[in-house]
Coordinates of C-alpha atoms and ligand atoms in Angstrom, one line a residue:
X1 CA -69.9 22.7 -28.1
X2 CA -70.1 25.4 -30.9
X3 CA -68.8 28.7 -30.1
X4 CA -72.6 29.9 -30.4
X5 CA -73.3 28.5 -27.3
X6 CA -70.4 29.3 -25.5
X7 CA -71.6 32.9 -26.3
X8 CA -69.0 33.5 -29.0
X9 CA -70.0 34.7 -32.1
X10 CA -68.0 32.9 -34.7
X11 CA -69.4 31.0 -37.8
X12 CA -67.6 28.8 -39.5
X13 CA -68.8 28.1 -43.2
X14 CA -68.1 26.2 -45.9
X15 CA -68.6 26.6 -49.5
X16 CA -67.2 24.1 -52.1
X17 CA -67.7 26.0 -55.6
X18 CA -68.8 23.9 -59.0
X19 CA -66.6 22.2 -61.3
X20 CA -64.5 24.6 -63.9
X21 CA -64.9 24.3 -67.5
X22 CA -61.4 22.5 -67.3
X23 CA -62.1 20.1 -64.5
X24 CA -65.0 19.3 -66.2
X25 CA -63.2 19.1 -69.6
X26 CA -60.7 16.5 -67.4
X27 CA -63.4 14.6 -66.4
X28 CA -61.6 15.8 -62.8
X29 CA -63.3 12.8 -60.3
X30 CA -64.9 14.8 -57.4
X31 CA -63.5 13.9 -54.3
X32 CA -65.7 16.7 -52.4
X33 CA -69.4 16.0 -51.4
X34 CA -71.5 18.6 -49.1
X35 CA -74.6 17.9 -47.3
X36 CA -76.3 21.0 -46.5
X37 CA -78.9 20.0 -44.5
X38 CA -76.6 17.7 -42.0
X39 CA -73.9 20.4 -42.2
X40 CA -71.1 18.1 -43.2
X41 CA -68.5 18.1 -45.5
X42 CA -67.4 14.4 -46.9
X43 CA -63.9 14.1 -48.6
X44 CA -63.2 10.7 -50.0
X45 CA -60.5 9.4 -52.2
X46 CA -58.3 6.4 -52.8
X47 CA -54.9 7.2 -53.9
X48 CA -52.3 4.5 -54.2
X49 CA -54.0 2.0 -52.6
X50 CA -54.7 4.5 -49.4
X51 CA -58.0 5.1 -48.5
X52 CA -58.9 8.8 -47.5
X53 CA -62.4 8.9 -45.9
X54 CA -63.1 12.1 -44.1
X55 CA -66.2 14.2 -42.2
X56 CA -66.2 17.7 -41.3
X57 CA -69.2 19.5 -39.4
X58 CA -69.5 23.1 -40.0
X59 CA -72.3 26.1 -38.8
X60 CA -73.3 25.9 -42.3
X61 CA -72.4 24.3 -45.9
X62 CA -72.8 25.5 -49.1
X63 CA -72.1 23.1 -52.0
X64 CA -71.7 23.8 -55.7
X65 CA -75.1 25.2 -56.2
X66 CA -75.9 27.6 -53.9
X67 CA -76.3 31.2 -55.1
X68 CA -75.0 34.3 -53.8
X69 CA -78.0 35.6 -52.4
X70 CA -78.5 32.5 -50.6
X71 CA -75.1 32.9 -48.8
X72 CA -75.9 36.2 -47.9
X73 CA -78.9 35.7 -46.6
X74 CA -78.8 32.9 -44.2
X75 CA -75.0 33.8 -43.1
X76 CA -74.2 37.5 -44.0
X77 CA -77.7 39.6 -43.4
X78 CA -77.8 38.5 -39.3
X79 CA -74.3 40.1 -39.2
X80 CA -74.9 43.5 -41.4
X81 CA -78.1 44.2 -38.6
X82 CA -75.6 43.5 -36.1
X83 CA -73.6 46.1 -37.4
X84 CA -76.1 48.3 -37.9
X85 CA -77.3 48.0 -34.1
X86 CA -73.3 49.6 -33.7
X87 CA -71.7 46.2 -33.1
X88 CA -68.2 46.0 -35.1
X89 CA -68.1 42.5 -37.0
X90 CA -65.6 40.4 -39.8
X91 CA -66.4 38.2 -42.5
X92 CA -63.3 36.6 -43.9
X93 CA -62.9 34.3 -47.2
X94 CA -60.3 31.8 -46.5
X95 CA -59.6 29.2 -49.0
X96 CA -56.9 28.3 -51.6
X97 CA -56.4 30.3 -54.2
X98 CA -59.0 30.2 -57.5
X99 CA -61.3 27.9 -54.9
X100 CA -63.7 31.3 -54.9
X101 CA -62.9 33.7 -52.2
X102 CA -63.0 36.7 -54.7
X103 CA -66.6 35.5 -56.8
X104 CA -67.8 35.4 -52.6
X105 CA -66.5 38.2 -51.4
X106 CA -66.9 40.3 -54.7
X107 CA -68.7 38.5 -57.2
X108 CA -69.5 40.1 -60.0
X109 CA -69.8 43.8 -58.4
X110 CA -67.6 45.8 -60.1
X111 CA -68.7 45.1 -63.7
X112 CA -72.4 45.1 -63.4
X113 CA -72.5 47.3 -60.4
X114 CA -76.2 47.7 -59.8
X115 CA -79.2 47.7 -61.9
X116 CA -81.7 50.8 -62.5
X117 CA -83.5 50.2 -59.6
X118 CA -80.6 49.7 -57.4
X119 CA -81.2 45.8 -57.6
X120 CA -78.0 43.8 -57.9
X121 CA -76.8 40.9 -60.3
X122 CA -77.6 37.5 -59.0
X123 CA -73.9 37.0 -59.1
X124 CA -73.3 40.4 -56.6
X125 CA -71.1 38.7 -53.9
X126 CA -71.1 39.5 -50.2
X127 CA -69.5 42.9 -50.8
X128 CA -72.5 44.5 -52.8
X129 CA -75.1 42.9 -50.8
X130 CA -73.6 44.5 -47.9
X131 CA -73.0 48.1 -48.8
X132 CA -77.1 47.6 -50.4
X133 CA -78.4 46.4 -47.3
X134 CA -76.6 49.1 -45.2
X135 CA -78.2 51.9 -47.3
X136 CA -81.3 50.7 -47.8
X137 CA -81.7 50.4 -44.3
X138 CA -80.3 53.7 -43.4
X139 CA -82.0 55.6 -46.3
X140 CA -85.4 54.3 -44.4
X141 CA -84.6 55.1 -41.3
X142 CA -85.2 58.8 -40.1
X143 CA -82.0 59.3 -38.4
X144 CA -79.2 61.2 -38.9
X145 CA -76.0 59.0 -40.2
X146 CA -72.9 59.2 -41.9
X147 CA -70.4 56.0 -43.4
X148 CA -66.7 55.9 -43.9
X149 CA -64.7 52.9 -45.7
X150 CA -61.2 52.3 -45.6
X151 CA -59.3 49.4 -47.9
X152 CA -55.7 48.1 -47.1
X153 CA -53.6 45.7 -48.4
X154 CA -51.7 43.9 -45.6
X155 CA -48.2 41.8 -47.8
X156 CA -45.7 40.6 -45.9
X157 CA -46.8 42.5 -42.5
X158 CA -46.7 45.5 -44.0
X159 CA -50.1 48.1 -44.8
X160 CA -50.5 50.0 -47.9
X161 CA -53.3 52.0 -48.5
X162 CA -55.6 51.2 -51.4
X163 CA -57.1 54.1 -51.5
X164 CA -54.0 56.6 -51.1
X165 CA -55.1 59.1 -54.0
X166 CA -51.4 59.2 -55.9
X167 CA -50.9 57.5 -59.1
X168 CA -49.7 54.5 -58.3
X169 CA -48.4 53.7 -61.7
X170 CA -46.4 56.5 -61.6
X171 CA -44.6 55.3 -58.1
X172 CA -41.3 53.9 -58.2
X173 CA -40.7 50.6 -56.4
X174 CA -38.5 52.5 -53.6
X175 CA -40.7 55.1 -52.8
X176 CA -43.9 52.4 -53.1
X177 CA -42.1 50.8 -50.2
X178 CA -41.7 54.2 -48.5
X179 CA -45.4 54.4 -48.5
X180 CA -45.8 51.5 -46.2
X181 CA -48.0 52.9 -43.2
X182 CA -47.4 52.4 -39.3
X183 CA -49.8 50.9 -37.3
X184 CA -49.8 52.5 -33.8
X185 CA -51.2 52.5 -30.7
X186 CA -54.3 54.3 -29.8
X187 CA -53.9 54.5 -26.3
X188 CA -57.3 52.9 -25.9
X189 CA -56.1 49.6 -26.2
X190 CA -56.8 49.9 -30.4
X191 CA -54.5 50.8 -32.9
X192 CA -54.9 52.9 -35.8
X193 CA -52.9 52.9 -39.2
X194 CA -51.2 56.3 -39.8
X195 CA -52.0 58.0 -42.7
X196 CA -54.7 55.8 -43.9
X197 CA -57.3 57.5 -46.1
X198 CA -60.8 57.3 -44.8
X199 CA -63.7 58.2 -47.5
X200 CA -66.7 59.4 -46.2
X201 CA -69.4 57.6 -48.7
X202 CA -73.4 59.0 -49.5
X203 CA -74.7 56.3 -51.2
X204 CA -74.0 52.7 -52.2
X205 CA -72.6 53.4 -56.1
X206 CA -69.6 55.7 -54.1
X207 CA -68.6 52.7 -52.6
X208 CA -68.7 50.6 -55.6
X209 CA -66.1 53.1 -57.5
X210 CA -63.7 53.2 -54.0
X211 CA -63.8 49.2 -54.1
X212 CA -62.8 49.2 -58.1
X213 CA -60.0 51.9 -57.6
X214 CA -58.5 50.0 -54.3
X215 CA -58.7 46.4 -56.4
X216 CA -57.1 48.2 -59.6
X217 CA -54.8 50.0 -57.5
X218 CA -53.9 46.3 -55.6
X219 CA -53.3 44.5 -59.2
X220 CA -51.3 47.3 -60.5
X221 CA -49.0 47.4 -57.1
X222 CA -48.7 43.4 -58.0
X223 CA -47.4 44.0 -60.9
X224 CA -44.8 46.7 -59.5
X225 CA -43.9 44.4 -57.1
X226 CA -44.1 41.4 -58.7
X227 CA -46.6 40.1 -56.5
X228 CA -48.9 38.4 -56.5
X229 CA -52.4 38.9 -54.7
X230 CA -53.1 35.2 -53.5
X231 CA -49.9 36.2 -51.1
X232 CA -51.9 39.4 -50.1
X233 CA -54.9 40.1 -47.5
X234 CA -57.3 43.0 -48.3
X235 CA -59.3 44.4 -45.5
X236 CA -62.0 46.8 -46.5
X237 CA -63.8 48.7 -43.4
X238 CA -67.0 50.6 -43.6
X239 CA -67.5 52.7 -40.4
X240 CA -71.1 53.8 -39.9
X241 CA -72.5 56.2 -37.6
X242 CA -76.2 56.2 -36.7
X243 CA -77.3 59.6 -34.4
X244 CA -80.3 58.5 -32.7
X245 CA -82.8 60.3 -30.4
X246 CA -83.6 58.1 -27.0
X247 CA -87.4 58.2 -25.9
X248 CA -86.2 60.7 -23.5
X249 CA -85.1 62.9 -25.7
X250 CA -81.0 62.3 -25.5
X251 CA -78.9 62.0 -28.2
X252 CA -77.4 58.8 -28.9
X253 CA -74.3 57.9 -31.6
X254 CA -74.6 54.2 -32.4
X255 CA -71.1 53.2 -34.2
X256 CA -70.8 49.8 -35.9
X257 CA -68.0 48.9 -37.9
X258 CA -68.0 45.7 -41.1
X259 CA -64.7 44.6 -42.0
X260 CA -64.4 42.4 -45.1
X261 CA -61.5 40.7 -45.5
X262 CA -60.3 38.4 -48.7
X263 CA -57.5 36.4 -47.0
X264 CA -54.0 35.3 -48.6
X265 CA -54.5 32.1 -50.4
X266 CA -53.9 29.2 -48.2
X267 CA -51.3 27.1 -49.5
X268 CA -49.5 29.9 -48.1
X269 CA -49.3 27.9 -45.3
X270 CA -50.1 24.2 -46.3
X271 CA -46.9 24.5 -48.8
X272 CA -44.6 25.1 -45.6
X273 CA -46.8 23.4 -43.4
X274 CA -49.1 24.5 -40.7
X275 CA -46.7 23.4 -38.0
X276 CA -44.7 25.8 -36.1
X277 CA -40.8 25.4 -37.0
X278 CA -41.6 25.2 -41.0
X279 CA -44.2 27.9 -40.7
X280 CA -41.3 30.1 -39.8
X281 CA -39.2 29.4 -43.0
X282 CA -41.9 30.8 -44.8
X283 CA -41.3 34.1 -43.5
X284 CA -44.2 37.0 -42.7
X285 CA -46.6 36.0 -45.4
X286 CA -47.9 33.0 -43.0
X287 CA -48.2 35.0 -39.7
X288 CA -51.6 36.6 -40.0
X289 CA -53.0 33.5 -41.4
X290 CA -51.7 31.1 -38.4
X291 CA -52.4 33.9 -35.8
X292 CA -55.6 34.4 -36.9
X293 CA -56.5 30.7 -36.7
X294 CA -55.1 30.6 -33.2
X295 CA -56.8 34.4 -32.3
X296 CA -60.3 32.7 -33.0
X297 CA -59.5 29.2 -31.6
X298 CA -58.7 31.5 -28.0
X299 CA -61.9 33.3 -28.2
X300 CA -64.0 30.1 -29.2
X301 CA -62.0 28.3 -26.3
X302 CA -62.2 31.1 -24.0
X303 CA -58.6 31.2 -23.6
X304 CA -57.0 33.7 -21.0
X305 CA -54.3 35.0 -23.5
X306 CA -55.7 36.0 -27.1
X307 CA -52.6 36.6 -29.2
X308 CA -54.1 39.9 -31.2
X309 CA -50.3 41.2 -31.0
X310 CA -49.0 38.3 -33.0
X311 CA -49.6 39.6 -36.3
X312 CA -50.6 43.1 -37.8
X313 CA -53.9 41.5 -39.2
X314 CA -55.1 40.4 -35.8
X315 CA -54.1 43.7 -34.2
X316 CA -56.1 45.9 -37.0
X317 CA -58.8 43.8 -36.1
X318 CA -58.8 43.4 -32.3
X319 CA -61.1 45.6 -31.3
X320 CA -63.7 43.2 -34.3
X321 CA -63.0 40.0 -32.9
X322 CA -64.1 38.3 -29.6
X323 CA -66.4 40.5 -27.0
X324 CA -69.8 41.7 -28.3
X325 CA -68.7 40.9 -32.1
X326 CA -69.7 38.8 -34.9
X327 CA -67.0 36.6 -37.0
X328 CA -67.6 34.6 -39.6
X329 CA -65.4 32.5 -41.9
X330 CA -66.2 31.3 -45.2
X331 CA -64.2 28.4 -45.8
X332 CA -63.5 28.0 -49.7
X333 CA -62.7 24.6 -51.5
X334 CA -62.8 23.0 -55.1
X335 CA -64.5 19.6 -54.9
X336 CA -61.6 18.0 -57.6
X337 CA -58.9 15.6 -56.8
X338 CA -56.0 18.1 -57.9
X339 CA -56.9 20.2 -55.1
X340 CA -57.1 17.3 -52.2
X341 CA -54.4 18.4 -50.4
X342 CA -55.0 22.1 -49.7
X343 CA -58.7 21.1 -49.5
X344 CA -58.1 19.0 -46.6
X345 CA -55.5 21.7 -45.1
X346 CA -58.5 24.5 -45.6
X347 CA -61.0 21.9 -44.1
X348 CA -58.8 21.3 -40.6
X349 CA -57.9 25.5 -40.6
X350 CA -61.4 26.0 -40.4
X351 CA -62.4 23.1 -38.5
X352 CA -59.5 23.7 -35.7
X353 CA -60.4 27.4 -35.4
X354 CA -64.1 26.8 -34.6
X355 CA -63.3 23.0 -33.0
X356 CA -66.4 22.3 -33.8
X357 CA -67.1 19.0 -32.6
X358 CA -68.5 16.3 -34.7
X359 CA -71.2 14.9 -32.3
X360 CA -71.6 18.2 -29.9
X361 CA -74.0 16.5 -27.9
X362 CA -71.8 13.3 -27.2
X363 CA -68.9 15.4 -26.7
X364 CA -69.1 18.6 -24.7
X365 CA -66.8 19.8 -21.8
Ligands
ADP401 P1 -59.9 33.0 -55.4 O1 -60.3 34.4 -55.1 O2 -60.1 32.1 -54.2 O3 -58.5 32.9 -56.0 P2 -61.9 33.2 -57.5 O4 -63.0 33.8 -56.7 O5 -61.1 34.0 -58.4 O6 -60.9 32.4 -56.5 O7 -62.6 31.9 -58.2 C1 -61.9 31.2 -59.2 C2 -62.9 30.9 -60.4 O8 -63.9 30.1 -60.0 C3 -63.5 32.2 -60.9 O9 -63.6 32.0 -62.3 C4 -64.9 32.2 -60.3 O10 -65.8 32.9 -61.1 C5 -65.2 30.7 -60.2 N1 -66.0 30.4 -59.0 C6 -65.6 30.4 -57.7 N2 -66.6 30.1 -56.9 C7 -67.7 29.9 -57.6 C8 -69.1 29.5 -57.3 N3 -69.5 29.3 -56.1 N4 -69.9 29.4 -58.4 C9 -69.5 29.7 -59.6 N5 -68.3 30.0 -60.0 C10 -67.3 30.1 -59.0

């Protein structure tokens, strides 16, 4: 039974992107087909004799040709108006690295930004479309509203700000670590990151130049650090608050909150294994990654315990997962043999948080 039904709102999608220009120079043989009307993924290869034959069912696929817009629409626009009814909800890309979490999330934003008209690229990934759609619809709405973004970078369980207004560049490594931030308790069963800056935002383009100084920020920190960001998750938050007037004349504050978050690569965990003891080895980067798998396998399964205080990621984002929320997950993968292995490790990730059954009908509880 999908979580859907269960009255959990978490989406599982999958998007294999095209062939690269070197794939394709390889002549790479495709080991990845996606059916996107029956909502399955098909992964098939012989290696050595062994035959691999696999079928995963998602919520949704989205093979090598579909366009951004097309994403968005069908899986993204549903969650911005939940947002925008003061509903907090997440969209994470999760996927190995260079499999096209960035061109989802992203796309080509920040160097076309938006046309005259406000219009986008057709390349404008989720990011863009969302910050558009949440303007549009506020600017034609006659109520009274203000936004706030934050962006964080979460390495290693620790939180830096990305939009912390010092120089960066200028930072030595020692007091870079320094300006790791605390997350505490709210005493309303939330936490908050100390120090973190919030920007309040008037129009879409503000929020365009925040997004490129936080990702220029992230790459020059990388470099500081010697980093790199496929070890990284970046959360970016827009906070919007809609004053409303009731029929009766009351004032209402509807507060909705988007997170977007472009998770660590996944061989993070495939290289050490998804299984307990080896995860361990691998140290912090893993946590958020495996608790988040198991945070969204609790709420689909309606577990008693959800472990939000396993990992910092899942605490930021406890008070956007489970109850009246939306999730959603866009699985990436490459649909090349050299990527087999962490293809099939992103496949079962997603496939185990959602446990989305094959045949639902045949096997429900
Ligand atoms: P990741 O963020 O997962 O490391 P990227 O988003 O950087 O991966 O994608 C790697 C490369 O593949 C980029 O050059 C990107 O433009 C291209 N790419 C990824 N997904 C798609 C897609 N669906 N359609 C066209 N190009 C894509």
């Amino acid at each position: 039974m999908s979580g859907k039904e269960k009255g959990v709102n978490v989406q599982v999608l999958l998007r294999c992107r095209p062939f690269s220009d070197d794939e394709l120079r390889s002549n790479a043989p495709q080991v990845v087909t996606c059916n996107d009307y029956s909502r399955e993924v098909a992964v098939s290869q012989n290696i050595a004799g062994k035959h691999i034959d696999r079928v995963f069912t998602f919520d949704k696929v989205f093979g090598p040709s579909a366009q951004q817009r097309e994403l968005y629409e069908q899986a993204v626009t549903p969650i911005v108006n939940e947002v925008l009814e003061g509903f907090n909800c997440t969209i994470f890309a999760y996927g190995q690295t260079g499999t096209g979490k960035t061109f989802t999330m992203e796309g080509e934003c920040k160097r076309s930004k938006s046309g005259p008209n406000g219009e986008l690229p057709p390349e404008a990934g989720v990011i863009p479309r969302a910050v558009k759609q949440i303007f549009d619809t506020l600017e034609s709405q006659n109520a009274e509203y203000s936004v706030k973004v934050t962006f964080l970078e979460l390495y290693n369980e620790e939180i830096t700000d990305l939009l912390a207004p010092e120089e960066l560049s200028k930072v030595s490594l020692e007091e870079k670590q320094k300006k790791q931030l605390p997350l505490m308790e709210d005493g309303k069963g939330g936490v908050l990151v100390r120090g973190l800056e919030e920007e309040i935002v008037t129009c879409a383009s503000e929020i365009y130049t925040l997004l490129e100084r936080g990702s220029s920020k992230r790459r020059t920190a990388e470099t500081l650090l010697n980093k790199q960001s496929s070890r990284s998750h970046s959360l970016f938050s827009i906070t919007i608050h809609i004053k409303e007037a009731t029929p009766e004349g009351e004032e209402l504050i509807k507060c909705g909150k988007l997170n977007l978050v472009d998770l660590a690569g996944s061989e993070n965990i495939s290289r050490s294994g998804a299984r307990e003891g080896r995860a361990r080895e691998a140290g912090e980067i893993n946590k958020s990654l495996l608790t988040l798998g198991r945070v969204i396998n609790a709420l689909v399964e309606h577990l008693g315990h959800i472990p939000y205080r396993d990992s910092k990621l899942t605490r930021l984002l406890r008070d956007s997962l489970g109850g009246r929320t939306k999730t959603c997950i866009i699985a990436t993968v490459s649909p090349a043999v050299h990527c087999l292995e962490e293809t099939l490790s992103t496949l079962d990730y997603a496939h185990r948080a959602k446990n989305i059954r094959n045949k639902p009908e045949v096997n429900q509880k």
